[in-house]
Amino acid sequence: MSDYPHLLAPLQLGDMALANRVLMAPMTRSRIEHDDLPGPLQVEYYSQRAGAGAIISEGVHPSRNGQGYCRTPGIYSQQQVAAWSEVTDAVHAKGGKIICQIMHCGRVGHADNKFADAEFVAPSAVKCNAEIYTEQGMLPMPTPRALRSDELPGIIAEHATAASNAIAAGFDGVELHCTSGYLMAQFLSTGSNQRDDHYGGSAENRCRMVVETLSAMVAAVGAGRVGLRICPGNPFNDLHDDNPQETFAVLLGQVDKLALAYLHVIRMDSVGFDNIALARAHFSGPIIANDSFKAAEAEQRIAAGELAAVSFGRSFVANPDLVERLDSGAALSRVDFKTLYTPGPAGYTDYPAAG
Ligand SMILES: Cc1cc2nc3c(=O)[nH]c(=O)nc-3n(C[C@H](O)[C@H](O)[C@H](O)COP(=O)(O)O)c2cc1C
């Protein structure tokens, strides 16, 4: 008998039937070799990890403007749909599930990381005071262009099209990235959102872009295939909100009505409040929790009925067969931090299974 009977038990998440509750957290790995198209290296990397209850992909941009980091993939062209379908077929062939994380970086990025015709767009022309990795090393970010009100329907539509494209490419679901300082989080937060239209000012207004984007994604692919990732209070990428507890209470009150497949919450003790408890208070569907979980704690909190599942990031980098190792009690390998974002197979597809 395994030490983790609840963690390894099946789970129905919206329309998705998962074999277990050990999910792979979304991780940008900057391994894309040609334009922003996945290739054979991604087929191998993701299929090696198909034992996860579901893999949540690296952040995938819904448009050229949405790209922020170098060597990252998109999901806005038919060529990308065809390329991703090789990845999803390989994961399904091994009995796994895979969810596409849709990530528009907004003001976060550098011109060296994007196509020459791509812009930096954001709720307001407020620069992210942080540096970002480029092929030249760490560099400061530019001041973005504030989106006009008449451009917002186009941004919402590109997320809905990205969701449809993901499902056409064989993904089992989509997850909207709404933390870590990227576009959706920029709309939510008082520091980066200084708009004076219906999308800025009050918490209701700052939440509007996220709620309308999720609603469009739900209309495109169905609520049972849409999840949302949050981390209330997260200051990453120079994000500041005067009152994240109020903002997220308002946001989740509206999101709850959409009956999404799940809410994915990154816990963060340093924010000064229990952000998983905040999520639980305002969201009635399944919660996936993340960040520095050990299997024993995940097992205990799932058994207690607090969480539906837990996602693991770095453990899945170093242990492609993480689920089998938890089941058998095999030791876990450690991640090599030096190769998290470097090009090529080293530190990507060459971590061995326990055997
Ligand atoms: C290399 C790396 C890349 C990441 N990229 C993303 C990303 O694209 N989208 C996202 O939501 N989180 C991203 N994260 C955060 C992880 O999903 C996760 O929250 C973090 O690793 C903590 O979980 P862990 O303690 O199980 O590793 C990344 C983390 C790492 C280590």
PDB file of N, CA and C in Angstrom, residues 8 22 33 56 60 71 79 84 94 128 142 178 186 221-222 275 280 298 310 326 336 339 341-342 349-350:
ATOM      1  N   LEU A   8      -2.647   9.864  -4.701  1.00  0.00           N
ATOM      2  CA  LEU A   8      -2.555   9.040  -5.911  1.00  0.00           C
ATOM      3  C   LEU A   8      -3.931   8.574  -6.399  1.00  0.00           C
ATOM      4  N   VAL A  22      -1.339  14.379  -8.455  1.00  0.00           N
ATOM      5  CA  VAL A  22       0.027  14.919  -8.505  1.00  0.00           C
ATOM      6  C   VAL A  22       0.155  15.642  -9.846  1.00  0.00           C
ATOM      7  N   GLU A  33      13.264  26.090 -30.021  1.00  0.00           N
ATOM      8  CA  GLU A  33      14.413  26.212 -30.927  1.00  0.00           C
ATOM      9  C   GLU A  33      14.102  27.013 -32.180  1.00  0.00           C
ATOM     10  N   ILE A  56       0.567  20.828 -16.466  1.00  0.00           N
ATOM     11  CA  ILE A  56       0.202  22.181 -16.897  1.00  0.00           C
ATOM     12  C   ILE A  56       1.430  22.707 -17.627  1.00  0.00           C
ATOM     13  N   VAL A  60       2.321  29.964 -22.307  1.00  0.00           N
ATOM     14  CA  VAL A  60       2.257  30.000 -23.776  1.00  0.00           C
ATOM     15  C   VAL A  60       1.560  31.302 -24.161  1.00  0.00           C
ATOM     16  N   ARG A  71      12.858  32.362 -26.223  1.00  0.00           N
ATOM     17  CA  ARG A  71      12.695  30.922 -26.528  1.00  0.00           C
ATOM     18  C   ARG A  71      11.441  30.326 -25.880  1.00  0.00           C
ATOM     19  N   GLN A  79       0.171  26.896 -37.508  1.00  0.00           N
ATOM     20  CA  GLN A  79       1.449  26.164 -37.426  1.00  0.00           C
ATOM     21  C   GLN A  79       1.728  25.740 -35.978  1.00  0.00           C
ATOM     22  N   TRP A  84       1.940  21.852 -31.517  1.00  0.00           N
ATOM     23  CA  TRP A  84       1.520  21.422 -30.170  1.00  0.00           C
ATOM     24  C   TRP A  84       0.811  20.076 -30.212  1.00  0.00           C
ATOM     25  N   LYS A  94       0.683   8.043 -23.732  1.00  0.00           N
ATOM     26  CA  LYS A  94       1.144   7.422 -22.475  1.00  0.00           C
ATOM     27  C   LYS A  94       0.080   7.506 -21.394  1.00  0.00           C
ATOM     28  N   CYS A 128       7.712  48.344 -15.476  1.00  0.00           N
ATOM     29  CA  CYS A 128       8.051  47.345 -14.457  1.00  0.00           C
ATOM     30  C   CYS A 128       9.489  47.607 -14.011  1.00  0.00           C
ATOM     31  N   PRO A 142      11.261  48.072 -20.692  1.00  0.00           N
ATOM     32  CA  PRO A 142      10.838  49.375 -21.214  1.00  0.00           C
ATOM     33  C   PRO A 142       9.496  49.828 -20.621  1.00  0.00           C
ATOM     34  N   CYS A 178      -2.752  34.360 -14.027  1.00  0.00           N
ATOM     35  CA  CYS A 178      -3.209  35.640 -13.463  1.00  0.00           C
ATOM     36  C   CYS A 178      -2.397  35.997 -12.224  1.00  0.00           C
ATOM     37  N   GLN A 186      -1.499  42.653 -13.938  1.00  0.00           N
ATOM     38  CA  GLN A 186      -1.289  44.108 -14.089  1.00  0.00           C
ATOM     39  C   GLN A 186      -2.631  44.846 -14.044  1.00  0.00           C
ATOM     40  N   VAL A 221     -14.531  27.329 -25.071  1.00  0.00           N
ATOM     41  CA  VAL A 221     -14.192  25.896 -24.903  1.00  0.00           C
ATOM     42  C   VAL A 221     -14.974  25.204 -23.794  1.00  0.00           C
ATOM     43  N   GLY A 222     -15.807  25.935 -23.061  1.00  0.00           N
ATOM     44  CA  GLY A 222     -16.591  25.320 -21.984  1.00  0.00           C
ATOM     45  C   GLY A 222     -15.903  25.456 -20.638  1.00  0.00           C
ATOM     46  N   ASN A 275      -3.208  32.927   1.819  1.00  0.00           N
ATOM     47  CA  ASN A 275      -3.921  33.161   0.550  1.00  0.00           C
ATOM     48  C   ASN A 275      -4.679  31.935   0.053  1.00  0.00           C
ATOM     49  N   ARG A 280     -10.234  29.780  -0.627  1.00  0.00           N
ATOM     50  CA  ARG A 280     -11.285  28.830  -0.208  1.00  0.00           C
ATOM     51  C   ARG A 280     -12.548  29.569   0.224  1.00  0.00           C
ATOM     52  N   ALA A 298       0.929  17.204   1.097  1.00  0.00           N
ATOM     53  CA  ALA A 298      -0.112  17.155   0.059  1.00  0.00           C
ATOM     54  C   ALA A 298      -1.130  16.065   0.386  1.00  0.00           C
ATOM     55  N   VAL A 310      -2.457  18.820  -5.707  1.00  0.00           N
ATOM     56  CA  VAL A 310      -1.291  19.683  -5.473  1.00  0.00           C
ATOM     57  C   VAL A 310      -0.433  19.644  -6.742  1.00  0.00           C
ATOM     58  N   LEU A 326       6.774   8.320  -6.034  1.00  0.00           N
ATOM     59  CA  LEU A 326       5.976   8.472  -4.810  1.00  0.00           C
ATOM     60  C   LEU A 326       5.283   7.156  -4.484  1.00  0.00           C
ATOM     61  N   ASP A 336      18.891  20.724 -10.877  1.00  0.00           N
ATOM     62  CA  ASP A 336      20.086  21.528 -11.137  1.00  0.00           C
ATOM     63  C   ASP A 336      19.605  22.916 -11.568  1.00  0.00           C
ATOM     64  N   THR A 339      20.626  24.844 -15.018  1.00  0.00           N
ATOM     65  CA  THR A 339      20.116  24.497 -16.353  1.00  0.00           C
ATOM     66  C   THR A 339      18.600  24.678 -16.462  1.00  0.00           C
ATOM     67  N   TYR A 341      16.882  27.250 -17.394  1.00  0.00           N
ATOM     68  CA  TYR A 341      16.457  28.053 -18.560  1.00  0.00           C
ATOM     69  C   TYR A 341      17.437  28.002 -19.726  1.00  0.00           C
ATOM     70  N   THR A 342      18.416  27.102 -19.673  1.00  0.00           N
ATOM     71  CA  THR A 342      19.427  27.066 -20.744  1.00  0.00           C
ATOM     72  C   THR A 342      18.915  26.275 -21.946  1.00  0.00           C
ATOM     73  N   THR A 349      15.703  17.077 -20.778  1.00  0.00           N
ATOM     74  CA  THR A 349      15.206  15.729 -21.081  1.00  0.00           C
ATOM     75  C   THR A 349      16.163  14.639 -20.608  1.00  0.00           C
ATOM     76  N   ASP A 350      17.265  15.038 -19.909  1.00  0.00           N
ATOM     77  CA  ASP A 350      18.248  14.011 -19.534  1.00  0.00           C
ATOM     78  C   ASP A 350      18.207  13.621 -18.056  1.00  0.00           C
TER      79      ASP A 350
END
